[in-house]
CSV table of C-alpha atoms in Angstrom, one decimal:
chain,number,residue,atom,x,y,z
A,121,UNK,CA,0.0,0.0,0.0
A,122,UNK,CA,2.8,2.2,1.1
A,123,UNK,CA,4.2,1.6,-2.3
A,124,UNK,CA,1.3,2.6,-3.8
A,125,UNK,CA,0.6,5.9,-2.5
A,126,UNK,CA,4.7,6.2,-3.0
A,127,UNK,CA,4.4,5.9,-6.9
A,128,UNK,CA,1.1,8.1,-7.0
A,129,UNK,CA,2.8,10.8,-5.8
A,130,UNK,CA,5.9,10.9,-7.6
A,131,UNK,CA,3.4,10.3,-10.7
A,132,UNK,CA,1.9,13.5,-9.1
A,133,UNK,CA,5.0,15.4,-8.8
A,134,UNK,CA,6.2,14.0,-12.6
A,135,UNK,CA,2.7,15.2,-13.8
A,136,UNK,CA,3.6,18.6,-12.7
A,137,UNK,CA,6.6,19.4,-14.1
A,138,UNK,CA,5.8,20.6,-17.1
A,139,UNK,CA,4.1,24.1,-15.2
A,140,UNK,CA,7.1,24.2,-12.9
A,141,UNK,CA,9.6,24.3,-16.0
A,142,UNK,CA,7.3,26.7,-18.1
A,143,UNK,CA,7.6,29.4,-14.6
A,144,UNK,CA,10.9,29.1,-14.5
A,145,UNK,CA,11.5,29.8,-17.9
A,146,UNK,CA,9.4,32.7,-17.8
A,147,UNK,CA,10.7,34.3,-14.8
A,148,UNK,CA,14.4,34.0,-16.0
A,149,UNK,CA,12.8,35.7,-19.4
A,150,UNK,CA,14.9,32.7,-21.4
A,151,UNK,CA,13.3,31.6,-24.6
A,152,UNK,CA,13.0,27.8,-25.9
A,153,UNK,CA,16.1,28.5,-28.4
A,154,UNK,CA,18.1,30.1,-25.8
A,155,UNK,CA,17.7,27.3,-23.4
A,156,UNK,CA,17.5,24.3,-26.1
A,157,UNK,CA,21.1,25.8,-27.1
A,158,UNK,CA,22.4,25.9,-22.9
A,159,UNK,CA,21.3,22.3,-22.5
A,160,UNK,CA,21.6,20.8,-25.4
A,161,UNK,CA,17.4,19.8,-25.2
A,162,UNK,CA,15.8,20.5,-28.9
A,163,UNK,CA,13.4,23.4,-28.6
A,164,UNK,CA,10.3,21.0,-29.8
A,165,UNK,CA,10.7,18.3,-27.0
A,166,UNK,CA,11.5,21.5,-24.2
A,167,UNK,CA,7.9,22.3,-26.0
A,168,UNK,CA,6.2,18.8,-25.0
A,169,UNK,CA,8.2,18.9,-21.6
A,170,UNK,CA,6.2,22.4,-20.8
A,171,UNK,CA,2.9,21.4,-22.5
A,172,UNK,CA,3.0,18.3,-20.5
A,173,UNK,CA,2.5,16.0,-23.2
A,174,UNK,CA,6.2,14.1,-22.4
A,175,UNK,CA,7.4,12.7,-19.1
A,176,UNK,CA,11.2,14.2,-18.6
A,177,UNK,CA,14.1,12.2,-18.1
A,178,UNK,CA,17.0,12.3,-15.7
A,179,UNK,CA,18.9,12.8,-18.7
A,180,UNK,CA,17.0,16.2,-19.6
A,181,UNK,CA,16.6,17.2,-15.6
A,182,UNK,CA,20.0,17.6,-14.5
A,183,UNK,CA,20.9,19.8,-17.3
A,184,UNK,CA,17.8,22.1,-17.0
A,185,UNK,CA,18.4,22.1,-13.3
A,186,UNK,CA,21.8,23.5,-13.9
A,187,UNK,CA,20.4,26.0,-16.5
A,188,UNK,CA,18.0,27.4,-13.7
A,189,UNK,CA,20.4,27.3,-10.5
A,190,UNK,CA,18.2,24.9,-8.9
A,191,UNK,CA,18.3,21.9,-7.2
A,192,UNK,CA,16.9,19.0,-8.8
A,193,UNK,CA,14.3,18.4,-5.7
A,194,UNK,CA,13.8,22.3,-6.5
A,195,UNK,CA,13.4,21.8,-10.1
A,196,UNK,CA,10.3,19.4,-9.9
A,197,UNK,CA,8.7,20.5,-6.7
A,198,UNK,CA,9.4,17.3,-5.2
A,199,UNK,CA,7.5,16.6,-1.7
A,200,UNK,CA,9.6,15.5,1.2
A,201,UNK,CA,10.1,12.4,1.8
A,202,UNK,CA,11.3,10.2,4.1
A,203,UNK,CA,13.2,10.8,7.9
A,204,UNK,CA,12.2,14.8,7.8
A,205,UNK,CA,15.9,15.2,9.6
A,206,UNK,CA,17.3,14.6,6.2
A,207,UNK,CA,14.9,15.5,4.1
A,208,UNK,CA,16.5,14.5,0.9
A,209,UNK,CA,13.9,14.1,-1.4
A,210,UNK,CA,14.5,11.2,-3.8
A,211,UNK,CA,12.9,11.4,-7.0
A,212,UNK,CA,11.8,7.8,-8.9
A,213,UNK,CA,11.8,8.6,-12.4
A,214,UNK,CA,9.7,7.4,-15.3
A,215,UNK,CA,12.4,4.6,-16.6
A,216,UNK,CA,12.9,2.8,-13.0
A,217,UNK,CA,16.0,5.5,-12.0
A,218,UNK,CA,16.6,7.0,-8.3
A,219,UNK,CA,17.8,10.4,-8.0
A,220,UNK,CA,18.4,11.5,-4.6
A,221,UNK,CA,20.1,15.0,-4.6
A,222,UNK,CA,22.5,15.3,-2.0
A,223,UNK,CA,23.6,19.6,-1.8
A,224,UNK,CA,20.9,22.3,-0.9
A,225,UNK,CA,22.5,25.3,-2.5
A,226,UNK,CA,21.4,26.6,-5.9
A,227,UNK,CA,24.4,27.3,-8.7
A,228,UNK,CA,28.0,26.2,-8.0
A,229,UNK,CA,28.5,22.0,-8.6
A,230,UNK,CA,25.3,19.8,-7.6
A,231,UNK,CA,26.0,16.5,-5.8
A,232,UNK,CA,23.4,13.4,-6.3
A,233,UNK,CA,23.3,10.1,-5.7
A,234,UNK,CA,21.6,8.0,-8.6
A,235,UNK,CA,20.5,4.1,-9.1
A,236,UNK,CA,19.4,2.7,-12.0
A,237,UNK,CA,17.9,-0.2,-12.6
A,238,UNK,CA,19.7,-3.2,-14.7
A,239,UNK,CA,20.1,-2.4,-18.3
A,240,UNK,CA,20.2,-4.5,-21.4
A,241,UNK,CA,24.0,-4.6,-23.0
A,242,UNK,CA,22.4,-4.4,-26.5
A,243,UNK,CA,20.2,-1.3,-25.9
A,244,UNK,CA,21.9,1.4,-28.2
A,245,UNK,CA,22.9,4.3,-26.3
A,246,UNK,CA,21.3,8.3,-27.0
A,247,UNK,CA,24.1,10.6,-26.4
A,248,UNK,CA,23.6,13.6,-25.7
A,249,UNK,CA,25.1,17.3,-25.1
A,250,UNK,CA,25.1,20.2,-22.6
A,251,UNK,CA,27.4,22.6,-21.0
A,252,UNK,CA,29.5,21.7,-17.8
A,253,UNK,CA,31.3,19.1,-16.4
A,254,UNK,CA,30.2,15.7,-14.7
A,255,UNK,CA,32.3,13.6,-12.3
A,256,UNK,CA,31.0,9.8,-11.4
A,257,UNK,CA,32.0,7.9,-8.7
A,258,UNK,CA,30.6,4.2,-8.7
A,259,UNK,CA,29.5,2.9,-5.3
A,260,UNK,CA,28.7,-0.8,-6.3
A,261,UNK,CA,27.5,-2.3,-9.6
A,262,UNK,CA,28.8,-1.4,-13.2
A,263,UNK,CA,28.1,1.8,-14.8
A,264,UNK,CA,28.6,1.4,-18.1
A,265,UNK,CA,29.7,4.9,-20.1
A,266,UNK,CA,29.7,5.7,-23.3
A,267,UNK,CA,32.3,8.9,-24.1
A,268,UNK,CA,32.2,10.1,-28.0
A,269,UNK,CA,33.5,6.9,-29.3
A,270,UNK,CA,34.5,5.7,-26.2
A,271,UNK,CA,32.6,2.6,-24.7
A,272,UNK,CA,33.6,2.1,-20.6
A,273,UNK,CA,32.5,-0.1,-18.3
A,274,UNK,CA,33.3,1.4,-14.4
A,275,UNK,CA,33.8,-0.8,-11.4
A,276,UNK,CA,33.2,-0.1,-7.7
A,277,UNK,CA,35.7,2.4,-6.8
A,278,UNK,CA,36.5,4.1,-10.2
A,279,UNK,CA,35.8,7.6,-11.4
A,280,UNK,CA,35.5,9.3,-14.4
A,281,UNK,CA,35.3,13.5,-15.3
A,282,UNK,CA,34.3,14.9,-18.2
A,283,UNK,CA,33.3,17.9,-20.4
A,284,UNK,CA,29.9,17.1,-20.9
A,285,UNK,CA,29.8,19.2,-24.2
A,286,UNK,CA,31.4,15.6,-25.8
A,287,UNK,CA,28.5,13.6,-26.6
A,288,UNK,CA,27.4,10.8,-23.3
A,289,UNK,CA,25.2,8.3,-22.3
A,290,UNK,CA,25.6,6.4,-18.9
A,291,UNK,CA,23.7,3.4,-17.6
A,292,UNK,CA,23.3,0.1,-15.6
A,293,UNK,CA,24.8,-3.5,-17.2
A,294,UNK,CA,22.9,-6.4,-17.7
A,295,UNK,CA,24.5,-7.5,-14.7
A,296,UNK,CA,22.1,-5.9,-12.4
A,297,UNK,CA,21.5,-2.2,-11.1
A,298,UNK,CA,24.5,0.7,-10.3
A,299,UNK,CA,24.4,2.8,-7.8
A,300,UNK,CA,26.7,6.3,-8.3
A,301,UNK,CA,27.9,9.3,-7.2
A,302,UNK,CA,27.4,12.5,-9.9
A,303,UNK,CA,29.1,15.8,-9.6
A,304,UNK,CA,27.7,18.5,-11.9
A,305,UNK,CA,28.9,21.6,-12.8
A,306,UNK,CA,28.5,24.5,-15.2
A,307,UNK,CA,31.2,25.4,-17.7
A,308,UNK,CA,34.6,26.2,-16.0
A,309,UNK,CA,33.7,24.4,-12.9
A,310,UNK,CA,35.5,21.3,-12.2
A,311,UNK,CA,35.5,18.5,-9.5
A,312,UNK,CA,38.9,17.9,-7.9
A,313,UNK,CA,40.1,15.0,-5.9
A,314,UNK,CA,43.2,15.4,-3.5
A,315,UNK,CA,43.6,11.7,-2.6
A,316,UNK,CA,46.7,12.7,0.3
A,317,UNK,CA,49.0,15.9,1.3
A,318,UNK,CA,52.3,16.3,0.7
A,319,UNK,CA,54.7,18.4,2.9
A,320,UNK,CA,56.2,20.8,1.0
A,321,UNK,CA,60.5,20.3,0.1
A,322,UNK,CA,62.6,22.6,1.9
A,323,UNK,CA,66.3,23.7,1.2
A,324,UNK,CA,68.8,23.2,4.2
């Protein structure tokens, strides 16, 4: 039952989305072309997205999140969820995916945490193009990412960063469901990893 009412209202929220993009659009005074050329979204499909007539996708989401300085829990209007001392706000998208965004602040990089659900290894991939930078951390599964004409396949415990204005697609193996860590950021901001300190050499 729980489940139920769970679904409903992340059908609810999905439903919705369409008025919430449309607003924010028209307050930032951005037209369709402007923001199909910042995200990389054709201008027909932002269209459909607005009109409510298509469901987004994480895919499209996190890029017009980042074109609007918003959260992604901001983006959709998402209701709280879950222990209200975290408040985190996980978002079940259309295809089976988990998004549970993990930083509060609008602008600057955006951290989330995403699942998705086992893929199938002959499924061809849709890349796509937007402005920024993305850096994935895989917590346990296989993420498998395609890169311009590159075809990886990332294992618990490696990372990868890059310019997300090359061409990408990213999903889950046949092997069962990933779970990962996603950095976004807009043009010119990167994620850096320190992995230890050094002391700096001094001249006796």
């Amino acid at each position: 039952m729980e489940t139920n009412r769970t679904k409903q209202a992340t059908d609810r929220t999905l439903d919705a989305v369409g008025s919430r993009l449309k607003q924010l659009r028209q307050r930032r005074d951005i037209t369709l072309i402007n923001l199909a050329e910042e995200t990389g979204i054709s201008t027909s499909t932002l269209s459909r997205l607005e009109a409510g007539l298509r469901r987004p996708t994480l895919e499209q989401l996190l890029p017009l999140a980042e074109a609007y300085g918003v959260t992604l829990d901001e983006l959709v209007d998402a209701p709280p969820t879950g222990d209200p001392r975290i408040n985190m706000r996980p978002l079940n998208t259309k295809d089976g995916s988990t998004v549970v965004p993990l930083t509060r602040r609008p602008g600057g990089i955006q951290a989330y945490k995403i699942i998705l659900p086992a893929g199938r290894d002959d499924a061809p991939p849709i890349l796509r193009t937007h402005e920024g930078f993305d850096w994935a951390f895989v917590l346990s599964g296989k993420l498998r990412l395609v890169l311009g004409e590159r075809d990886l396949i990332l294992e618990p415990g490696e990372a990868a960063e890059f310019d997300t204005r090359t061409p990408h697609w990213f999903g889950a193996t046949s092997s069962g469901p990933v779970e990962f860590l996603s950095l976004i950021g807009k043009q010119g901001e990167r994620a850096h990893i320190r992995a230890g300190t050094q002391e700096p050499a001094t001249n006796d």
